[in-house]
Every structure is written in C-alpha cells, then in structure tokens.
Amino acid sequence: MQTWLKAKRVGFCLSDKKRRKLQFLLFADLCRTRGIEVIEIDLSKSIEDQGPFDVIIHKLSDLMLEADQRDTQSQQLIQKFQDYVECHPQTILLDPLPAMRRLSDRFQSYKLIQELQALDQDNRVCNPPYLELATGNQTEILHLIKEQKLTFPLICKTRVAQGSSAHDMALIFNEGGLRDVSPPCVLQSFINHNAVLYKVFVVGQSYFVVKRPSLKNFPVGQSDRKTIFFNSHEVSKPESCSHLTERDEGTSFPSGPSDRTIKFISQGLQASLGMSLFGVDVIIDNTSGKLAVIDINAFPGYEGVPEFFAALLNHIETLLHEGERNPDGRGAAGKVPGPHRWCLGAPETCTASPTSHHTSSLVCETWTAEEPPVGKRASDSGCFRDFAIASTTLCQSNCE
C-alpha cells in the first residue's frame, strides 16, 4: 500500500448534484486509506486559504456555461479558479478548462471526431455527416442539408452539450419536420445501430465499456412520420424501457466494438484534449460495421463502472509519482498505463493498455468567454496543434 512521507492533498470542486450522484465522499474515504487527504473547494471563499493542493478534480462545465451567458458571478468564480491554477503551476488539474469548454460545444466535438477519423488508417471509425445551424430559414436549411449530404432521418441536438436541455433531442423524418428545428443546433444523419449504444468511460488511460439501450432502427430516407422528441439521457439509461428502443424482430445484437478501435479513439482524444476524465458514446453502423462516435462528454457519471474510484485513485497516485520525479514540470493531466474493462454485466479480467505520451498544448491555454456563433461556422482544426492532420472537408465524413 502506498504511503506518502508528506501528506498529499486533493481538492475537488463539484456541484452538490454531481457529488451526491458519484457518492464522492466514499472516494475521500478510499483516499485516506492511502494517506491522501481530500478537501472540498468552496469557490465563494479564497482558494489560496483552502490550499495548497497537489491535485484538483473538478467539473465546472455548468458554471462555465453560465459565464458564457454573461452571468457576472459565474464569470468571477471561473476567473478566480483560473487565477489560482495559473499561480500554482505544480498543481495537477483534472481537467483543463479549455478542453472541457470545447466539449461543451457539440460542433467543436464533431470536428474533433472528424479529425480523429482522418487519422484512422484502418478505416474503422466514422463520423456521421453533420452541420450546425444558426438560422431557422427553411430554404437555407434544405440547401445546407443537400450541400453537406445529410440524409433523413436526422437527429437534432442542441449546440450546447451542457446544462438541463443538453439531452433534449428530436428525430426528424422529412423536410416538413425541419420546422421543428430551434437554432442554434446541430443536425446529424441518423445511423441505424440495432438499438445498442456503447459508453466508453475513460480514467487516465484506463477505460471501461458499458452497453446501453438506444434508439431503434428506422427506414433510411424521408417518410411521413412526425418528429419524435425525446430525452437521450432517459432513453439510454441502464433501466430504460421505451417504445423508442424496441428492437426489430430477428435483429441480432452487434458483437461490440473491438478493443483496438476503442484504444485508438480514447488515446487519440486524450492526446488532443489533454484530459483524464471523459466519456465517449459510440454505436456500430449495422450496414458498414464501422464504429461511429456520436458524442464526447467531460467528466461523465461513470454509471455501471464500480471500479471508477479505484481507477481514479490509481491515476492520481501515478501523477503524483510523476510530479515527484519531475518537480519542475507544470501540473497537467498525465497519461499513464492502466486497465480497461468491458462492463456488460459479467465480471471480466482486466488487461493492460499501452501508454501514450502525446501531450496537448490545450492544457496550458486560458479560458475566455465566447460570443454566440453566427451562421455556419468554419473549421478551426488548427486549435488542436498536437493532433495536426492534413486538411479535410468539413462535414463530408460518412459511414459508408
């Protein structure tokens, strides 16, 4: 058992809802058995007085969203947090604010997935065609759909992937249904995947795959169906039971994504974002057999991963060891080897995944509020400097 000559201190900054859902106090108890003290950070008070911290775990996405919406108090709290981090470069931060903020924008996430697809030499990953809308003009919307080669049915999602309405979505079956679009939003071609979703939960370089229910298959092309509104969080819960997830008679379950492909996705995203705690939603196209990445989430709930606390503690301890060996290095989300595991109901043996040492410059970027988007946005893949690829055509990816 690891013990520290000098007590290590881990600060955490989570909403009350997140802390209760994760039962984070149990993690604090686990850390104490390894000589690590866990302290809840109160942003309304001086962070300096509450420190020092060797590691800070946080999910400030909601606060960042409020700051983007010009909430003065939220902006001040975020600025206070960032000022503390910049003044204490030795503190390990899980995770960098710029990366978390990028994942709160679905259009940015999809561009990142598209870049990942361009690096896939085995052609096993696909990114369903998508576009962002900042207009309700039906003529313009139809033009963009044809231009970007989207096909019905379409999934309509909010551009902002954070907050109470982020899980509210719509399935649109025809041109008339486009009247139900409320910009700003993202449209994406729906891919039939036999009503099975795979949630990949990443902790450092450990990852866990959990099987969940998902939307059933629908005929490709326009139909006279009315728009279906649904909450993705409710549809894909482990206990979900909905007519939207009913499987066609005789439909077989997919065999699941290959371990090699999951490694490629999780390590590629981690290299780009410099993050340790994130989730990836993937489905398997029942026509091409390719794996489609449909969402990326910062610090998810880790439901169905009983090993989450153990994996998180192991990751923190490894980062602390690295910090002791390299005391002059800046605190960042390190990348260390760890186990991965399929979580499909039955225990399985954990195996080791290889190490990636690709560090992103996003770790050291600063957070600034962003203006709301106007019109269709162009690609800015240059922001991912350590994930550089040859130029690609925006939104023209497919799963064929």
Short mmCIF file of N, CA, C and O in Angstrom, two decimals, residues 140-261:
data_model
loop_
_atom_site.label_atom_id
_atom_site.label_comp_id
_atom_site.label_asym_id
_atom_site.label_seq_id
_atom_site.Cartn_x
_atom_site.Cartn_y
_atom_site.Cartn_z
N GLU A 140 -32.74 27.85 -46.54
CA GLU A 140 -31.31 27.76 -46.27
C GLU A 140 -30.96 26.43 -45.62
O GLU A 140 -29.92 25.83 -45.92
N ILE A 141 -31.83 25.97 -44.72
CA ILE A 141 -31.57 24.69 -44.07
C ILE A 141 -31.54 23.55 -45.09
O ILE A 141 -30.63 22.70 -45.08
N LEU A 142 -32.50 23.54 -46.00
CA LEU A 142 -32.54 22.50 -47.03
C LEU A 142 -31.30 22.55 -47.92
O LEU A 142 -30.74 21.50 -48.29
N HIS A 143 -30.86 23.75 -48.24
CA HIS A 143 -29.66 23.91 -49.05
C HIS A 143 -28.45 23.32 -48.33
O HIS A 143 -27.63 22.60 -48.94
N LEU A 144 -28.31 23.61 -47.04
CA LEU A 144 -27.17 23.11 -46.27
C LEU A 144 -27.22 21.59 -46.14
O LEU A 144 -26.18 20.92 -46.22
N ILE A 145 -28.41 21.03 -45.96
CA ILE A 145 -28.55 19.58 -45.84
C ILE A 145 -28.07 18.89 -47.12
O ILE A 145 -27.34 17.89 -47.07
N LYS A 146 -28.50 19.43 -48.26
CA LYS A 146 -28.08 18.84 -49.54
C LYS A 146 -26.59 19.06 -49.78
O LYS A 146 -25.88 18.17 -50.26
N GLU A 147 -26.11 20.24 -49.43
CA GLU A 147 -24.70 20.56 -49.64
C GLU A 147 -23.79 19.65 -48.83
O GLU A 147 -22.74 19.19 -49.31
N GLN A 148 -24.19 19.36 -47.60
CA GLN A 148 -23.37 18.54 -46.72
C GLN A 148 -23.73 17.06 -46.78
O GLN A 148 -23.21 16.26 -46.01
N LYS A 149 -24.68 16.71 -47.66
CA LYS A 149 -25.03 15.32 -47.93
C LYS A 149 -25.59 14.60 -46.71
O LYS A 149 -25.28 13.42 -46.47
N LEU A 150 -26.39 15.30 -45.93
CA LEU A 150 -27.09 14.66 -44.82
C LEU A 150 -28.29 13.89 -45.37
O LEU A 150 -28.86 14.25 -46.40
N THR A 151 -28.67 12.83 -44.69
CA THR A 151 -29.80 12.01 -45.11
C THR A 151 -30.81 11.88 -43.97
O THR A 151 -30.44 11.88 -42.80
N PHE A 152 -32.09 11.78 -44.34
CA PHE A 152 -33.13 11.53 -43.35
C PHE A 152 -33.13 10.05 -42.99
O PHE A 152 -32.79 9.21 -43.82
N PRO A 153 -33.53 9.76 -41.73
CA PRO A 153 -33.89 10.69 -40.64
C PRO A 153 -32.67 11.46 -40.14
O PRO A 153 -31.53 11.05 -40.29
N LEU A 154 -32.96 12.60 -39.49
CA LEU A 154 -31.94 13.44 -38.91
C LEU A 154 -32.11 13.52 -37.40
O LEU A 154 -33.23 13.58 -36.90
N ILE A 155 -31.00 13.50 -36.69
CA ILE A 155 -31.01 13.77 -35.26
C ILE A 155 -30.72 15.25 -35.07
O ILE A 155 -29.75 15.78 -35.63
N CYS A 156 -31.55 15.92 -34.30
CA CYS A 156 -31.34 17.33 -33.98
C CYS A 156 -30.95 17.45 -32.52
O CYS A 156 -31.68 16.97 -31.63
N LYS A 157 -29.80 18.06 -32.26
CA LYS A 157 -29.30 18.21 -30.90
C LYS A 157 -28.99 19.68 -30.64
O LYS A 157 -28.64 20.42 -31.56
N THR A 158 -29.06 20.08 -29.38
CA THR A 158 -28.65 21.44 -29.03
C THR A 158 -27.16 21.58 -29.27
O THR A 158 -26.39 20.62 -29.12
N ARG A 159 -26.74 22.79 -29.68
CA ARG A 159 -25.31 23.01 -29.88
C ARG A 159 -24.56 22.88 -28.56
O ARG A 159 -23.48 22.29 -28.50
N VAL A 160 -25.14 23.41 -27.50
CA VAL A 160 -24.50 23.34 -26.19
C VAL A 160 -24.75 21.96 -25.58
O VAL A 160 -25.89 21.53 -25.41
N ALA A 161 -23.68 21.25 -25.28
CA ALA A 161 -23.77 19.89 -24.77
C ALA A 161 -23.76 19.84 -23.25
O ALA A 161 -23.45 18.81 -22.66
N GLN A 162 -24.08 20.94 -22.63
CA GLN A 162 -24.06 21.04 -21.17
C GLN A 162 -25.31 21.75 -20.72
O GLN A 162 -25.86 22.59 -21.42
N GLY A 163 -25.79 21.40 -19.52
CA GLY A 163 -26.97 22.07 -18.99
C GLY A 163 -28.21 21.19 -19.04
O GLY A 163 -28.19 20.07 -19.56
N SER A 164 -29.31 21.72 -18.53
CA SER A 164 -30.53 20.93 -18.35
C SER A 164 -31.15 20.47 -19.66
O SER A 164 -31.81 19.43 -19.72
N SER A 165 -30.97 21.23 -20.75
CA SER A 165 -31.61 20.88 -22.02
C SER A 165 -30.69 20.13 -22.98
O SER A 165 -31.09 19.82 -24.11
N ALA A 166 -29.48 19.82 -22.56
CA ALA A 166 -28.50 19.22 -23.47
C ALA A 166 -28.92 17.85 -23.96
O ALA A 166 -28.50 17.41 -25.04
N HIS A 167 -29.76 17.14 -23.19
CA HIS A 167 -30.18 15.80 -23.58
C HIS A 167 -31.49 15.80 -24.37
O HIS A 167 -31.95 14.74 -24.79
N ASP A 168 -32.10 16.96 -24.55
CA ASP A 168 -33.34 17.05 -25.31
C ASP A 168 -33.01 17.02 -26.81
O ASP A 168 -32.28 17.88 -27.31
N MET A 169 -33.55 16.05 -27.50
CA MET A 169 -33.23 15.85 -28.91
C MET A 169 -34.50 15.59 -29.70
O MET A 169 -35.59 15.40 -29.14
N ALA A 170 -34.36 15.58 -31.02
CA ALA A 170 -35.50 15.31 -31.90
C ALA A 170 -35.04 14.45 -33.06
O ALA A 170 -33.91 14.59 -33.54
N LEU A 171 -35.89 13.56 -33.51
CA LEU A 171 -35.64 12.73 -34.68
C LEU A 171 -36.57 13.21 -35.78
O LEU A 171 -37.80 13.12 -35.66
N ILE A 172 -35.99 13.76 -36.85
CA ILE A 172 -36.75 14.41 -37.92
C ILE A 172 -36.75 13.51 -39.15
O ILE A 172 -35.69 13.08 -39.62
N PHE A 173 -37.95 13.26 -39.71
CA PHE A 173 -38.08 12.28 -40.77
C PHE A 173 -38.31 12.86 -42.16
O PHE A 173 -38.26 12.13 -43.16
N ASN A 174 -38.57 14.16 -42.26
CA ASN A 174 -38.87 14.73 -43.57
C ASN A 174 -38.62 16.24 -43.55
O ASN A 174 -38.36 16.83 -42.50
N GLU A 175 -38.70 16.85 -44.73
CA GLU A 175 -38.43 18.28 -44.84
C GLU A 175 -39.40 19.11 -44.01
O GLU A 175 -39.01 20.12 -43.42
N GLY A 176 -40.66 18.67 -43.93
CA GLY A 176 -41.63 19.41 -43.12
C GLY A 176 -41.25 19.44 -41.65
O GLY A 176 -41.53 20.41 -40.95
N GLY A 177 -40.59 18.37 -41.19
CA GLY A 177 -40.18 18.31 -39.80
C GLY A 177 -39.10 19.31 -39.44
O GLY A 177 -38.85 19.57 -38.26
N LEU A 178 -38.46 19.88 -40.45
CA LEU A 178 -37.42 20.87 -40.18
C LEU A 178 -37.98 22.13 -39.55
O LEU A 178 -37.24 22.94 -39.00
N ARG A 179 -39.29 22.30 -39.62
CA ARG A 179 -39.92 23.44 -38.94
C ARG A 179 -39.80 23.31 -37.43
O ARG A 179 -39.98 24.28 -36.69
N ASP A 180 -39.51 22.09 -36.97
CA ASP A 180 -39.37 21.85 -35.53
C ASP A 180 -37.97 22.20 -35.03
O ASP A 180 -37.69 22.12 -33.83
N VAL A 181 -37.06 22.57 -35.94
CA VAL A 181 -35.68 22.91 -35.56
C VAL A 181 -35.65 24.26 -34.84
O VAL A 181 -36.27 25.23 -35.29
N SER A 182 -34.94 24.31 -33.72
CA SER A 182 -34.79 25.56 -32.96
C SER A 182 -33.30 25.89 -32.87
O SER A 182 -32.60 25.39 -31.99
N PRO A 183 -32.79 26.70 -33.78
CA PRO A 183 -31.36 27.05 -33.74
C PRO A 183 -31.03 27.92 -32.54
O PRO A 183 -31.93 28.57 -31.99
N PRO A 184 -29.75 27.91 -32.09
CA PRO A 184 -28.64 27.15 -32.68
C PRO A 184 -28.70 25.68 -32.30
O PRO A 184 -29.01 25.34 -31.15
N CYS A 185 -28.44 24.84 -33.26
CA CYS A 185 -28.49 23.40 -33.03
C CYS A 185 -27.58 22.70 -34.02
O CYS A 185 -27.01 23.32 -34.91
N VAL A 186 -27.45 21.40 -33.84
CA VAL A 186 -26.65 20.57 -34.73
C VAL A 186 -27.54 19.50 -35.33
O VAL A 186 -28.30 18.85 -34.61
N LEU A 187 -27.48 19.34 -36.65
CA LEU A 187 -28.17 18.26 -37.34
C LEU A 187 -27.16 17.21 -37.73
O LEU A 187 -26.05 17.52 -38.16
N GLN A 188 -27.56 15.94 -37.59
CA GLN A 188 -26.66 14.84 -37.90
C GLN A 188 -27.46 13.70 -38.49
O GLN A 188 -28.57 13.40 -38.04
N SER A 189 -26.93 13.07 -39.53
CA SER A 189 -27.62 11.92 -40.11
C SER A 189 -27.74 10.80 -39.08
O SER A 189 -26.78 10.47 -38.39
N PHE A 190 -28.93 10.23 -38.98
CA PHE A 190 -29.16 9.12 -38.05
C PHE A 190 -28.63 7.83 -38.68
O PHE A 190 -28.87 7.56 -39.86
N ILE A 191 -27.93 7.06 -37.89
CA ILE A 191 -27.37 5.78 -38.35
C ILE A 191 -28.06 4.64 -37.61
O ILE A 191 -28.12 4.64 -36.37
N ASN A 192 -28.58 3.70 -38.34
CA ASN A 192 -29.17 2.52 -37.70
C ASN A 192 -28.09 1.69 -37.03
O ASN A 192 -27.05 1.39 -37.63
N HIS A 193 -28.34 1.34 -35.76
CA HIS A 193 -27.31 0.64 -34.99
C HIS A 193 -27.91 -0.45 -34.09
O HIS A 193 -27.34 -0.79 -33.05
N ASN A 194 -29.07 -0.96 -34.49
CA ASN A 194 -29.70 -2.08 -33.79
C ASN A 194 -29.97 -1.80 -32.32
O ASN A 194 -29.90 -2.70 -31.48
N ALA A 195 -30.26 -0.53 -32.01
CA ALA A 195 -30.72 -0.13 -30.67
C ALA A 195 -29.71 -0.41 -29.56
O ALA A 195 -30.10 -0.64 -28.41
N VAL A 196 -28.43 -0.36 -29.91
CA VAL A 196 -27.39 -0.61 -28.89
C VAL A 196 -26.39 0.55 -28.91
O VAL A 196 -25.85 0.90 -29.97
N LEU A 197 -26.15 1.12 -27.74
CA LEU A 197 -25.16 2.18 -27.55
C LEU A 197 -24.06 1.66 -26.64
O LEU A 197 -24.32 0.94 -25.67
N TYR A 198 -22.83 2.04 -26.94
CA TYR A 198 -21.69 1.69 -26.08
C TYR A 198 -21.12 2.98 -25.50
O TYR A 198 -20.74 3.88 -26.23
N LYS A 199 -21.07 3.04 -24.18
CA LYS A 199 -20.50 4.19 -23.49
C LYS A 199 -19.09 3.81 -23.03
O LYS A 199 -18.91 2.85 -22.28
N VAL A 200 -18.13 4.57 -23.51
CA VAL A 200 -16.73 4.35 -23.14
C VAL A 200 -16.36 5.38 -22.08
O VAL A 200 -16.41 6.58 -22.32
N PHE A 201 -16.02 4.91 -20.90
CA PHE A 201 -15.65 5.79 -19.79
C PHE A 201 -14.13 5.74 -19.60
O PHE A 201 -13.56 4.67 -19.37
N VAL A 202 -13.50 6.90 -19.72
CA VAL A 202 -12.04 6.98 -19.64
C VAL A 202 -11.61 7.58 -18.31
O VAL A 202 -12.18 8.58 -17.85
N VAL A 203 -10.63 6.95 -17.69
CA VAL A 203 -9.99 7.47 -16.47
C VAL A 203 -8.49 7.37 -16.70
O VAL A 203 -7.90 6.30 -16.57
N GLY A 204 -7.86 8.49 -17.04
CA GLY A 204 -6.46 8.43 -17.44
C GLY A 204 -6.36 7.57 -18.68
O GLY A 204 -7.00 7.83 -19.68
N GLN A 205 -5.57 6.50 -18.62
CA GLN A 205 -5.54 5.57 -19.74
C GLN A 205 -6.22 4.25 -19.40
O GLN A 205 -6.08 3.26 -20.11
N SER A 206 -6.98 4.24 -18.33
CA SER A 206 -7.88 3.13 -18.09
C SER A 206 -9.20 3.47 -18.77
O SER A 206 -9.60 4.63 -18.82
N TYR A 207 -9.87 2.49 -19.32
CA TYR A 207 -11.18 2.76 -19.90
C TYR A 207 -12.10 1.57 -19.68
O TYR A 207 -11.66 0.43 -19.53
N PHE A 208 -13.37 1.85 -19.64
CA PHE A 208 -14.39 0.86 -19.35
C PHE A 208 -15.52 1.03 -20.36
O PHE A 208 -15.92 2.16 -20.66
N VAL A 209 -16.04 -0.05 -20.86
CA VAL A 209 -17.09 -0.01 -21.87
C VAL A 209 -18.37 -0.59 -21.29
O VAL A 209 -18.38 -1.71 -20.77
N VAL A 210 -19.44 0.19 -21.36
CA VAL A 210 -20.73 -0.21 -20.80
C VAL A 210 -21.77 -0.22 -21.91
O VAL A 210 -21.88 0.74 -22.67
N LYS A 211 -22.52 -1.29 -22.00
CA LYS A 211 -23.54 -1.44 -23.03
C LYS A 211 -24.87 -0.85 -22.53
O LYS A 211 -25.28 -1.10 -21.40
N ARG A 212 -25.51 -0.06 -23.40
CA ARG A 212 -26.77 0.60 -23.02
C ARG A 212 -27.80 0.45 -24.15
O ARG A 212 -27.43 0.29 -25.32
N PRO A 213 -29.09 0.58 -23.82
CA PRO A 213 -30.12 0.64 -24.87
C PRO A 213 -30.02 1.94 -25.65
O PRO A 213 -29.48 2.93 -25.16
N SER A 214 -30.55 1.95 -26.87
CA SER A 214 -30.50 3.14 -27.70
C SER A 214 -31.69 3.14 -28.66
O SER A 214 -32.54 2.25 -28.61
N LEU A 215 -31.75 4.13 -29.53
CA LEU A 215 -32.86 4.25 -30.47
C LEU A 215 -32.90 3.06 -31.43
O LEU A 215 -31.87 2.60 -31.91
N LYS A 216 -34.11 2.62 -31.74
CA LYS A 216 -34.29 1.50 -32.66
C LYS A 216 -33.99 1.94 -34.10
O LYS A 216 -33.77 3.13 -34.38
N ASN A 217 -33.98 0.98 -35.01
CA ASN A 217 -33.74 1.27 -36.42
C ASN A 217 -34.96 1.94 -37.07
O ASN A 217 -36.10 1.64 -36.71
N PHE A 218 -34.68 2.82 -38.02
CA PHE A 218 -35.72 3.47 -38.82
C PHE A 218 -35.33 3.37 -40.29
O PHE A 218 -34.14 3.38 -40.63
N PRO A 219 -36.32 3.30 -41.19
CA PRO A 219 -36.01 3.25 -42.62
C PRO A 219 -35.22 4.49 -43.05
O PRO A 219 -35.51 5.60 -42.61
N VAL A 220 -34.24 4.28 -43.92
CA VAL A 220 -33.44 5.39 -44.43
C VAL A 220 -34.25 6.15 -45.48
O VAL A 220 -34.94 5.56 -46.30
N GLY A 221 -34.16 7.47 -45.45
CA GLY A 221 -34.89 8.31 -46.39
C GLY A 221 -36.08 8.98 -45.75
O GLY A 221 -36.44 8.69 -44.59
N GLN A 222 -36.71 9.88 -46.48
CA GLN A 222 -37.85 10.61 -45.95
C GLN A 222 -39.06 9.70 -45.79
O GLN A 222 -39.28 8.77 -46.57
N SER A 223 -39.84 9.99 -44.76
CA SER A 223 -41.10 9.27 -44.53
C SER A 223 -42.10 10.28 -43.98
O SER A 223 -41.77 11.43 -43.71
N ASP A 224 -43.35 9.84 -43.82
CA ASP A 224 -44.39 10.74 -43.33
C ASP A 224 -44.51 10.73 -41.81
O ASP A 224 -45.47 11.26 -41.25
N ARG A 225 -43.53 10.16 -41.13
CA ARG A 225 -43.55 10.15 -39.66
C ARG A 225 -43.45 11.57 -39.12
O ARG A 225 -42.75 12.42 -39.68
N LYS A 226 -44.13 11.80 -38.01
CA LYS A 226 -43.99 13.08 -37.33
C LYS A 226 -42.70 13.08 -36.51
O LYS A 226 -42.19 12.03 -36.11
N THR A 227 -42.18 14.27 -36.26
CA THR A 227 -40.96 14.42 -35.48
C THR A 227 -41.12 13.78 -34.10
O THR A 227 -42.15 13.96 -33.44
N ILE A 228 -40.13 13.03 -33.69
CA ILE A 228 -40.12 12.41 -32.36
C ILE A 228 -39.19 13.21 -31.45
O ILE A 228 -38.01 13.37 -31.76
N PHE A 229 -39.74 13.70 -30.36
CA PHE A 229 -38.93 14.41 -29.37
C PHE A 229 -38.63 13.45 -28.23
O PHE A 229 -39.51 12.72 -27.77
N PHE A 230 -37.40 13.44 -27.77
CA PHE A 230 -37.02 12.52 -26.70
C PHE A 230 -35.86 13.09 -25.91
O PHE A 230 -35.19 14.04 -26.33
N ASN A 231 -35.63 12.51 -24.75
CA ASN A 231 -34.50 12.86 -23.89
C ASN A 231 -33.52 11.70 -23.94
O ASN A 231 -33.83 10.59 -23.49
N SER A 232 -32.34 11.93 -24.50
CA SER A 232 -31.38 10.85 -24.70
C SER A 232 -30.93 10.23 -23.39
O SER A 232 -30.61 9.03 -23.33
N HIS A 233 -30.91 11.04 -22.34
CA HIS A 233 -30.49 10.52 -21.04
C HIS A 233 -31.46 9.46 -20.55
O HIS A 233 -31.06 8.44 -19.98
N GLU A 234 -32.75 9.68 -20.79
CA GLU A 234 -33.77 8.72 -20.35
C GLU A 234 -33.78 7.48 -21.25
O GLU A 234 -33.97 6.36 -20.77
N VAL A 235 -33.58 7.68 -22.52
CA VAL A 235 -33.62 6.56 -23.46
C VAL A 235 -32.48 5.58 -23.22
O VAL A 235 -32.65 4.36 -23.34
N SER A 236 -31.31 6.08 -22.84
CA SER A 236 -30.12 5.23 -22.74
C SER A 236 -29.72 4.89 -21.31
O SER A 236 -28.57 4.48 -21.06
N LYS A 237 -30.62 5.07 -20.37
CA LYS A 237 -30.34 4.63 -19.01
C LYS A 237 -30.28 3.10 -18.96
O LYS A 237 -30.94 2.42 -19.75
N PRO A 238 -29.53 2.53 -18.02
CA PRO A 238 -29.47 1.06 -17.94
C PRO A 238 -30.84 0.42 -17.79
O PRO A 238 -31.09 -0.65 -18.34
N GLU A 239 -31.74 1.10 -17.07
CA GLU A 239 -33.06 0.53 -16.81
C GLU A 239 -34.12 1.03 -17.79
O GLU A 239 -35.31 0.77 -17.61
N SER A 240 -33.71 1.73 -18.85
CA SER A 240 -34.66 2.32 -19.78
C SER A 240 -35.53 1.26 -20.45
O SER A 240 -35.05 0.19 -20.84
N CYS A 241 -36.81 1.57 -20.58
CA CYS A 241 -37.75 0.70 -21.27
C CYS A 241 -38.70 1.61 -22.04
O CYS A 241 -39.59 2.23 -21.46
N SER A 242 -38.49 1.73 -23.34
CA SER A 242 -39.25 2.67 -24.16
C SER A 242 -39.57 2.07 -25.51
O SER A 242 -38.83 1.21 -26.01
N HIS A 243 -40.68 2.50 -26.11
CA HIS A 243 -41.01 2.03 -27.45
C HIS A 243 -39.95 2.49 -28.46
O HIS A 243 -39.81 1.90 -29.53
N LEU A 244 -39.19 3.52 -28.10
CA LEU A 244 -38.14 4.01 -29.00
C LEU A 244 -36.93 3.09 -29.04
O LEU A 244 -36.09 3.19 -29.94
N THR A 245 -36.82 2.19 -28.07
CA THR A 245 -35.66 1.29 -28.03
C THR A 245 -36.05 -0.15 -28.37
O THR A 245 -35.23 -1.06 -28.21
N GLU A 246 -37.28 -0.35 -28.85
CA GLU A 246 -37.72 -1.70 -29.20
C GLU A 246 -36.95 -2.19 -30.42
O GLU A 246 -36.86 -1.50 -31.44
N ARG A 247 -36.44 -3.38 -30.33
CA ARG A 247 -35.66 -3.95 -31.42
C ARG A 247 -36.56 -4.70 -32.39
O ARG A 247 -37.54 -5.32 -32.00
N ASP A 248 -36.21 -4.61 -33.69
CA ASP A 248 -36.96 -5.34 -34.70
C ASP A 248 -36.82 -6.84 -34.46
O ASP A 248 -35.77 -7.33 -34.04
N GLU A 249 -37.90 -7.55 -34.73
CA GLU A 249 -37.88 -8.99 -34.53
C GLU A 249 -36.80 -9.62 -35.42
O GLU A 249 -36.70 -9.33 -36.61
N GLY A 250 -36.00 -10.45 -34.82
CA GLY A 250 -34.93 -11.10 -35.57
C GLY A 250 -33.65 -10.32 -35.65
O GLY A 250 -32.65 -10.81 -36.20
N THR A 251 -33.65 -9.10 -35.11
CA THR A 251 -32.43 -8.29 -35.14
C THR A 251 -31.42 -8.84 -34.14
O THR A 251 -31.73 -9.07 -32.98
N SER A 252 -30.22 -9.05 -34.60
CA SER A 252 -29.19 -9.59 -33.73
C SER A 252 -28.45 -8.47 -33.02
O SER A 252 -28.37 -7.34 -33.52
N PHE A 253 -27.89 -8.78 -31.87
CA PHE A 253 -27.08 -7.80 -31.16
C PHE A 253 -25.73 -7.69 -31.85
O PHE A 253 -25.16 -8.71 -32.29
N PRO A 254 -25.20 -6.47 -31.98
CA PRO A 254 -23.86 -6.34 -32.55
C PRO A 254 -22.84 -6.98 -31.63
O PRO A 254 -23.05 -7.13 -30.42
N SER A 255 -21.72 -7.39 -32.21
CA SER A 255 -20.69 -8.09 -31.42
C SER A 255 -19.93 -7.15 -30.50
O SER A 255 -19.20 -7.59 -29.62
N GLY A 256 -20.10 -5.85 -30.69
CA GLY A 256 -19.40 -4.88 -29.84
C GLY A 256 -18.16 -4.35 -30.52
O GLY A 256 -17.59 -4.99 -31.40
N PRO A 257 -17.74 -3.15 -30.13
CA PRO A 257 -16.54 -2.55 -30.74
C PRO A 257 -15.29 -3.31 -30.34
O PRO A 257 -15.18 -3.84 -29.24
N SER A 258 -14.33 -3.34 -31.25
CA SER A 258 -13.08 -4.04 -30.96
C SER A 258 -12.25 -3.24 -29.97
O SER A 258 -12.33 -2.01 -29.91
N ASP A 259 -11.46 -3.96 -29.20
CA ASP A 259 -10.60 -3.31 -28.22
C ASP A 259 -9.62 -2.37 -28.91
O ASP A 259 -9.33 -1.28 -28.41
N ARG A 260 -9.13 -2.76 -30.07
CA ARG A 260 -8.18 -1.94 -30.80
C ARG A 260 -8.79 -0.60 -31.20
O ARG A 260 -8.14 0.45 -31.11
N THR A 261 -10.04 -0.63 -31.63
CA THR A 261 -10.69 0.60 -32.04
C THR A 261 -10.97 1.51 -30.85
O THR A 261 -10.79 2.73 -30.93
#
